[in-house]
Amino acid sequence: MKIRNFILGAGIFVVYLLTLSYGIEAFYPSPNYEDYCEGGYYGHRPLKEIQCESSPALYSKEASCNSAGAIFRLEYNGEGCAVDGYCDECNLKFEEKDSEHSKIFFIISIIAGLFTLFIGYAFLATEPVGSSLLASGIGAIFMGSVGNWRYLGNIFRFLLLVISLIFLIWIALRLNKDKRKFKFWK
């Protein structure tokens, strides 16, 4: 009986997270890199090994482009040597759209996670539904946080983790209030 409940609970947890992730993606799709930049992230390099003269001016141009956060695209001559290049800022537009998408994904995941935590808490007496919904809510909050982690500042990361920890401790204390027999002051 307990193994069956564990398997059902794990199934609810996994399917919930997949449903949430694909549901967000279905109604609010993430941007594709290829829609903003042609030629892939690294561009095209020659297929064969060749000896070319290095160009300090080209390296300087590439360094200034990289410091701006853009991609430096090399242009090659007939022998396959880099002769020039240009600064392609397409990735900056993509990263802006990706940041917007990650924030929306984060907000939806946090709201769905909190809602699921409360529903799981309400249905806790019905095993394995209650405990798997609690785990699903925690998983949704985790999934949303991980998806947006690189765009969050250190203070916001810290506050998010502290609030999550306090909330989880509160739920654990509420669930186990009848089981506590030890009193510090007695």
PDB file of C-alpha atoms in Angstrom:
ATOM      1  CA  MET A   1       0.000   0.000   0.000  1.00  0.00           C
ATOM      2  CA  LYS A   2       2.780   2.465   0.879  1.00  0.00           C
ATOM      3  CA  ILE A   3       4.764   1.668  -2.275  1.00  0.00           C
ATOM      4  CA  ARG A   4       1.680   2.265  -4.392  1.00  0.00           C
ATOM      5  CA  ASN A   5       1.109   5.645  -2.719  1.00  0.00           C
ATOM      6  CA  PHE A   6       4.753   6.576  -3.222  1.00  0.00           C
ATOM      7  CA  ILE A   7       4.610   5.694  -6.924  1.00  0.00           C
ATOM      8  CA  LEU A   8       1.334   7.588  -7.392  1.00  0.00           C
ATOM      9  CA  GLY A   9       2.737  10.589  -5.517  1.00  0.00           C
ATOM     10  CA  ALA A  10       5.912  10.592  -7.609  1.00  0.00           C
ATOM     11  CA  GLY A  11       3.791  10.336 -10.753  1.00  0.00           C
ATOM     12  CA  ILE A  12       1.626  13.292  -9.707  1.00  0.00           C
ATOM     13  CA  PHE A  13       4.770  15.309  -8.939  1.00  0.00           C
ATOM     14  CA  VAL A  14       6.447  14.599 -12.292  1.00  0.00           C
ATOM     15  CA  VAL A  15       3.314  15.067 -14.400  1.00  0.00           C
ATOM     16  CA  TYR A  16       2.450  18.301 -12.569  1.00  0.00           C
ATOM     17  CA  LEU A  17       5.867  19.824 -13.298  1.00  0.00           C
ATOM     18  CA  LEU A  18       5.750  18.705 -16.937  1.00  0.00           C
ATOM     19  CA  THR A  19       2.219  20.085 -17.322  1.00  0.00           C
ATOM     20  CA  LEU A  20       3.223  23.414 -15.810  1.00  0.00           C
ATOM     21  CA  SER A  21       6.351  23.715 -17.937  1.00  0.00           C
ATOM     22  CA  TYR A  22       4.718  22.734 -21.228  1.00  0.00           C
ATOM     23  CA  GLY A  23       1.594  24.746 -20.416  1.00  0.00           C
ATOM     24  CA  ILE A  24       3.627  27.918 -19.992  1.00  0.00           C
ATOM     25  CA  GLU A  25       5.582  27.108 -23.155  1.00  0.00           C
ATOM     26  CA  ALA A  26       2.362  26.448 -25.118  1.00  0.00           C
ATOM     27  CA  PHE A  27       0.758  29.775 -24.239  1.00  0.00           C
ATOM     28  CA  TYR A  28       3.910  31.873 -23.866  1.00  0.00           C
ATOM     29  CA  PRO A  29       6.662  30.309 -26.005  1.00  0.00           C
ATOM     30  CA  SER A  30      10.300  31.080 -25.301  1.00  0.00           C
ATOM     31  CA  PRO A  31      12.251  32.999 -27.941  1.00  0.00           C
ATOM     32  CA  ASN A  32      14.405  31.027 -30.379  1.00  0.00           C
ATOM     33  CA  TYR A  33      17.997  32.146 -30.861  1.00  0.00           C
ATOM     34  CA  GLU A  34      17.765  31.487 -34.607  1.00  0.00           C
ATOM     35  CA  ASP A  35      14.941  34.034 -34.911  1.00  0.00           C
ATOM     36  CA  TYR A  36      17.343  36.783 -33.853  1.00  0.00           C
ATOM     37  CA  CYS A  37      20.753  35.632 -35.091  1.00  0.00           C
ATOM     38  CA  GLU A  38      21.824  33.848 -38.245  1.00  0.00           C
ATOM     39  CA  GLY A  39      24.720  31.431 -38.408  1.00  0.00           C
ATOM     40  CA  GLY A  40      24.534  30.111 -34.863  1.00  0.00           C
ATOM     41  CA  TYR A  41      26.171  31.481 -31.776  1.00  0.00           C
ATOM     42  CA  TYR A  42      29.760  30.889 -32.829  1.00  0.00           C
ATOM     43  CA  GLY A  43      29.406  31.549 -36.539  1.00  0.00           C
ATOM     44  CA  HIS A  44      31.191  29.502 -39.185  1.00  0.00           C
ATOM     45  CA  ARG A  45      34.851  28.531 -38.982  1.00  0.00           C
ATOM     46  CA  PRO A  46      36.991  26.977 -41.720  1.00  0.00           C
ATOM     47  CA  LEU A  47      36.834  23.184 -41.795  1.00  0.00           C
ATOM     48  CA  LYS A  48      40.531  22.615 -42.458  1.00  0.00           C
ATOM     49  CA  GLU A  49      43.564  23.625 -40.404  1.00  0.00           C
ATOM     50  CA  ILE A  50      45.440  26.485 -42.081  1.00  0.00           C
ATOM     51  CA  GLN A  51      48.185  28.922 -41.129  1.00  0.00           C
ATOM     52  CA  CYS A  52      47.112  32.563 -41.223  1.00  0.00           C
ATOM     53  CA  GLU A  53      48.713  35.811 -40.147  1.00  0.00           C
ATOM     54  CA  SER A  54      47.363  37.190 -36.928  1.00  0.00           C
ATOM     55  CA  SER A  55      45.968  40.696 -36.986  1.00  0.00           C
ATOM     56  CA  PRO A  56      46.254  42.804 -33.809  1.00  0.00           C
ATOM     57  CA  ALA A  57      43.665  45.216 -35.212  1.00  0.00           C
ATOM     58  CA  LEU A  58      41.219  42.335 -35.665  1.00  0.00           C
ATOM     59  CA  TYR A  59      41.831  41.110 -32.102  1.00  0.00           C
ATOM     60  CA  SER A  60      41.282  44.626 -30.784  1.00  0.00           C
ATOM     61  CA  LYS A  61      38.039  44.913 -32.740  1.00  0.00           C
ATOM     62  CA  GLU A  62      36.901  41.550 -31.376  1.00  0.00           C
ATOM     63  CA  ALA A  63      37.763  42.501 -27.784  1.00  0.00           C
ATOM     64  CA  SER A  64      35.767  45.736 -27.945  1.00  0.00           C
ATOM     65  CA  CYS A  65      32.809  43.879 -29.448  1.00  0.00           C
ATOM     66  CA  ASN A  66      32.931  41.181 -26.763  1.00  0.00           C
ATOM     67  CA  SER A  67      33.152  43.782 -24.001  1.00  0.00           C
ATOM     68  CA  ALA A  68      29.904  45.273 -25.327  1.00  0.00           C
ATOM     69  CA  GLY A  69      28.292  41.831 -24.935  1.00  0.00           C
ATOM     70  CA  ALA A  70      27.848  41.294 -28.661  1.00  0.00           C
ATOM     71  CA  ILE A  71      29.141  38.537 -30.949  1.00  0.00           C
ATOM     72  CA  PHE A  72      32.105  39.213 -33.207  1.00  0.00           C
ATOM     73  CA  ARG A  73      31.541  37.636 -36.624  1.00  0.00           C
ATOM     74  CA  LEU A  74      34.669  36.960 -38.662  1.00  0.00           C
ATOM     75  CA  GLU A  75      34.858  37.343 -42.420  1.00  0.00           C
ATOM     76  CA  TYR A  76      37.220  34.996 -44.285  1.00  0.00           C
ATOM     77  CA  ASN A  77      39.163  35.231 -47.531  1.00  0.00           C
ATOM     78  CA  GLY A  78      39.417  32.485 -50.162  1.00  0.00           C
ATOM     79  CA  GLU A  79      42.102  30.599 -48.209  1.00  0.00           C
ATOM     80  CA  GLY A  80      39.969  30.545 -45.069  1.00  0.00           C
ATOM     81  CA  CYS A  81      41.905  33.187 -43.141  1.00  0.00           C
ATOM     82  CA  ALA A  82      40.072  35.812 -41.106  1.00  0.00           C
ATOM     83  CA  VAL A  83      40.538  39.169 -42.821  1.00  0.00           C
ATOM     84  CA  ASP A  84      37.862  41.288 -41.180  1.00  0.00           C
ATOM     85  CA  GLY A  85      34.889  41.099 -38.892  1.00  0.00           C
ATOM     86  CA  TYR A  86      31.895  42.954 -37.598  1.00  0.00           C
ATOM     87  CA  CYS A  87      30.074  43.302 -34.316  1.00  0.00           C
ATOM     88  CA  ASP A  88      26.714  41.511 -34.423  1.00  0.00           C
ATOM     89  CA  GLU A  89      24.341  42.698 -31.686  1.00  0.00           C
ATOM     90  CA  CYS A  90      21.565  40.232 -32.484  1.00  0.00           C
ATOM     91  CA  ASN A  91      22.265  38.261 -29.304  1.00  0.00           C
ATOM     92  CA  LEU A  92      21.529  41.350 -27.201  1.00  0.00           C
ATOM     93  CA  LYS A  93      17.978  41.467 -28.597  1.00  0.00           C
ATOM     94  CA  PHE A  94      17.609  37.736 -27.989  1.00  0.00           C
ATOM     95  CA  GLU A  95      18.857  38.020 -24.399  1.00  0.00           C
ATOM     96  CA  GLU A  96      16.414  40.872 -23.764  1.00  0.00           C
ATOM     97  CA  LYS A  97      13.489  38.745 -24.988  1.00  0.00           C
ATOM     98  CA  ASP A  98      14.803  35.707 -23.106  1.00  0.00           C
ATOM     99  CA  SER A  99      14.988  37.778 -19.920  1.00  0.00           C
ATOM    100  CA  GLU A 100      11.370  38.916 -20.382  1.00  0.00           C
ATOM    101  CA  HIS A 101      10.263  35.316 -20.979  1.00  0.00           C
ATOM    102  CA  SER A 102      12.171  34.077 -17.922  1.00  0.00           C
ATOM    103  CA  LYS A 103      10.514  36.697 -15.719  1.00  0.00           C
ATOM    104  CA  ILE A 104       7.025  35.704 -16.906  1.00  0.00           C
ATOM    105  CA  PHE A 105       7.922  32.018 -16.448  1.00  0.00           C
ATOM    106  CA  PHE A 106       9.160  32.827 -12.940  1.00  0.00           C
ATOM    107  CA  ILE A 107       6.003  34.717 -11.964  1.00  0.00           C
ATOM    108  CA  ILE A 108       3.660  32.023 -13.307  1.00  0.00           C
ATOM    109  CA  SER A 109       5.679  29.257 -11.632  1.00  0.00           C
ATOM    110  CA  ILE A 110       5.733  31.036  -8.270  1.00  0.00           C
ATOM    111  CA  ILE A 111       1.977  31.714  -8.363  1.00  0.00           C
ATOM    112  CA  ALA A 112       1.196  28.141  -9.462  1.00  0.00           C
ATOM    113  CA  GLY A 113       3.593  26.762  -6.846  1.00  0.00           C
ATOM    114  CA  LEU A 114       2.073  28.744  -3.987  1.00  0.00           C
ATOM    115  CA  PHE A 115      -1.450  27.859  -5.114  1.00  0.00           C
ATOM    116  CA  THR A 116      -0.500  24.183  -5.328  1.00  0.00           C
ATOM    117  CA  LEU A 117       1.108  24.301  -1.881  1.00  0.00           C
ATOM    118  CA  PHE A 118      -2.122  25.624  -0.376  1.00  0.00           C
ATOM    119  CA  ILE A 119      -4.233  23.034  -2.240  1.00  0.00           C
ATOM    120  CA  GLY A 120      -1.841  20.289  -1.125  1.00  0.00           C
ATOM    121  CA  TYR A 121      -2.084  21.495   2.456  1.00  0.00           C
ATOM    122  CA  ALA A 122      -5.891  21.402   2.229  1.00  0.00           C
ATOM    123  CA  PHE A 123      -5.923  17.846   0.809  1.00  0.00           C
ATOM    124  CA  LEU A 124      -3.165  16.502   3.044  1.00  0.00           C
ATOM    125  CA  ALA A 125      -5.441  13.935   4.666  1.00  0.00           C
ATOM    126  CA  THR A 126      -5.933  12.266   1.275  1.00  0.00           C
ATOM    127  CA  GLU A 127      -2.730  10.367   0.571  1.00  0.00           C
ATOM    128  CA  PRO A 128      -0.847  10.534  -1.763  1.00  0.00           C
ATOM    129  CA  VAL A 129      -2.590  13.559  -3.267  1.00  0.00           C
ATOM    130  CA  GLY A 130      -1.847  16.031  -0.491  1.00  0.00           C
ATOM    131  CA  SER A 131       1.830  15.248  -0.060  1.00  0.00           C
ATOM    132  CA  SER A 132       2.473  15.039  -3.799  1.00  0.00           C
ATOM    133  CA  LEU A 133       0.762  18.402  -4.327  1.00  0.00           C
ATOM    134  CA  LEU A 134       2.952  19.874  -1.587  1.00  0.00           C
ATOM    135  CA  ALA A 135       6.004  18.464  -3.365  1.00  0.00           C
ATOM    136  CA  SER A 136       4.676  19.756  -6.699  1.00  0.00           C
ATOM    137  CA  GLY A 137       4.272  23.249  -5.281  1.00  0.00           C
ATOM    138  CA  ILE A 138       7.826  23.192  -3.983  1.00  0.00           C
ATOM    139  CA  GLY A 139       8.978  21.841  -7.352  1.00  0.00           C
ATOM    140  CA  ALA A 140       7.161  24.616  -9.228  1.00  0.00           C
ATOM    141  CA  ILE A 141       8.780  27.289  -7.067  1.00  0.00           C
ATOM    142  CA  PHE A 142      12.159  25.626  -7.607  1.00  0.00           C
ATOM    143  CA  MET A 143      11.608  25.339 -11.370  1.00  0.00           C
ATOM    144  CA  GLY A 144      10.608  28.997 -11.689  1.00  0.00           C
ATOM    145  CA  SER A 145      13.544  30.142  -9.589  1.00  0.00           C
ATOM    146  CA  VAL A 146      16.090  28.095 -11.521  1.00  0.00           C
ATOM    147  CA  GLY A 147      14.711  29.333 -14.850  1.00  0.00           C
ATOM    148  CA  ASN A 148      15.126  32.967 -13.819  1.00  0.00           C
ATOM    149  CA  TRP A 149      18.110  32.619 -11.465  1.00  0.00           C
ATOM    150  CA  ARG A 150      20.650  34.299 -13.767  1.00  0.00           C
ATOM    151  CA  TYR A 151      18.486  37.419 -14.022  1.00  0.00           C
ATOM    152  CA  LEU A 152      17.894  37.787 -10.279  1.00  0.00           C
ATOM    153  CA  GLY A 153      20.176  39.944  -8.173  1.00  0.00           C
ATOM    154  CA  ASN A 154      21.909  38.534  -5.097  1.00  0.00           C
ATOM    155  CA  ILE A 155      19.583  40.327  -2.679  1.00  0.00           C
ATOM    156  CA  PHE A 156      16.475  39.051  -4.467  1.00  0.00           C
ATOM    157  CA  ARG A 157      17.926  35.513  -4.534  1.00  0.00           C
ATOM    158  CA  PHE A 158      18.594  35.707  -0.804  1.00  0.00           C
ATOM    159  CA  LEU A 159      15.107  37.061  -0.030  1.00  0.00           C
ATOM    160  CA  LEU A 160      13.447  34.420  -2.202  1.00  0.00           C
ATOM    161  CA  LEU A 161      15.322  31.642  -0.427  1.00  0.00           C
ATOM    162  CA  VAL A 162      14.607  33.057   3.050  1.00  0.00           C
ATOM    163  CA  ILE A 163      10.889  33.441   2.315  1.00  0.00           C
ATOM    164  CA  SER A 164      10.731  29.920   0.868  1.00  0.00           C
ATOM    165  CA  LEU A 165      12.542  28.492   3.880  1.00  0.00           C
ATOM    166  CA  ILE A 166      10.249  30.277   6.353  1.00  0.00           C
ATOM    167  CA  PHE A 167       7.161  29.142   4.441  1.00  0.00           C
ATOM    168  CA  LEU A 168       8.321  25.512   4.342  1.00  0.00           C
ATOM    169  CA  ILE A 169       9.180  25.537   8.047  1.00  0.00           C
ATOM    170  CA  TRP A 170       5.737  27.009   8.781  1.00  0.00           C
ATOM    171  CA  ILE A 171       4.032  24.237   6.783  1.00  0.00           C
ATOM    172  CA  ALA A 172       6.147  21.568   8.514  1.00  0.00           C
ATOM    173  CA  LEU A 173       5.264  22.976  11.946  1.00  0.00           C
ATOM    174  CA  ARG A 174       1.562  23.160  11.090  1.00  0.00           C
ATOM    175  CA  LEU A 175       1.538  19.596   9.797  1.00  0.00           C
ATOM    176  CA  ASN A 176       3.294  18.221  12.849  1.00  0.00           C
ATOM    177  CA  LYS A 177       1.724  20.352  15.599  1.00  0.00           C
ATOM    178  CA  ASP A 178      -0.104  17.377  17.142  1.00  0.00           C
ATOM    179  CA  LYS A 179       3.058  15.256  17.158  1.00  0.00           C
ATOM    180  CA  ARG A 180       5.110  17.733  19.187  1.00  0.00           C
ATOM    181  CA  LYS A 181       5.311  16.566  22.775  1.00  0.00           C
ATOM    182  CA  PHE A 182       8.552  18.188  23.832  1.00  0.00           C
ATOM    183  CA  LYS A 183       8.146  21.601  25.443  1.00  0.00           C
ATOM    184  CA  PHE A 184      11.269  23.623  26.088  1.00  0.00           C
ATOM    185  CA  TRP A 185       9.907  25.400  29.136  1.00  0.00           C
ATOM    186  CA  LYS A 186       8.652  22.272  30.945  1.00  0.00           C
TER     187      LYS A 186
END
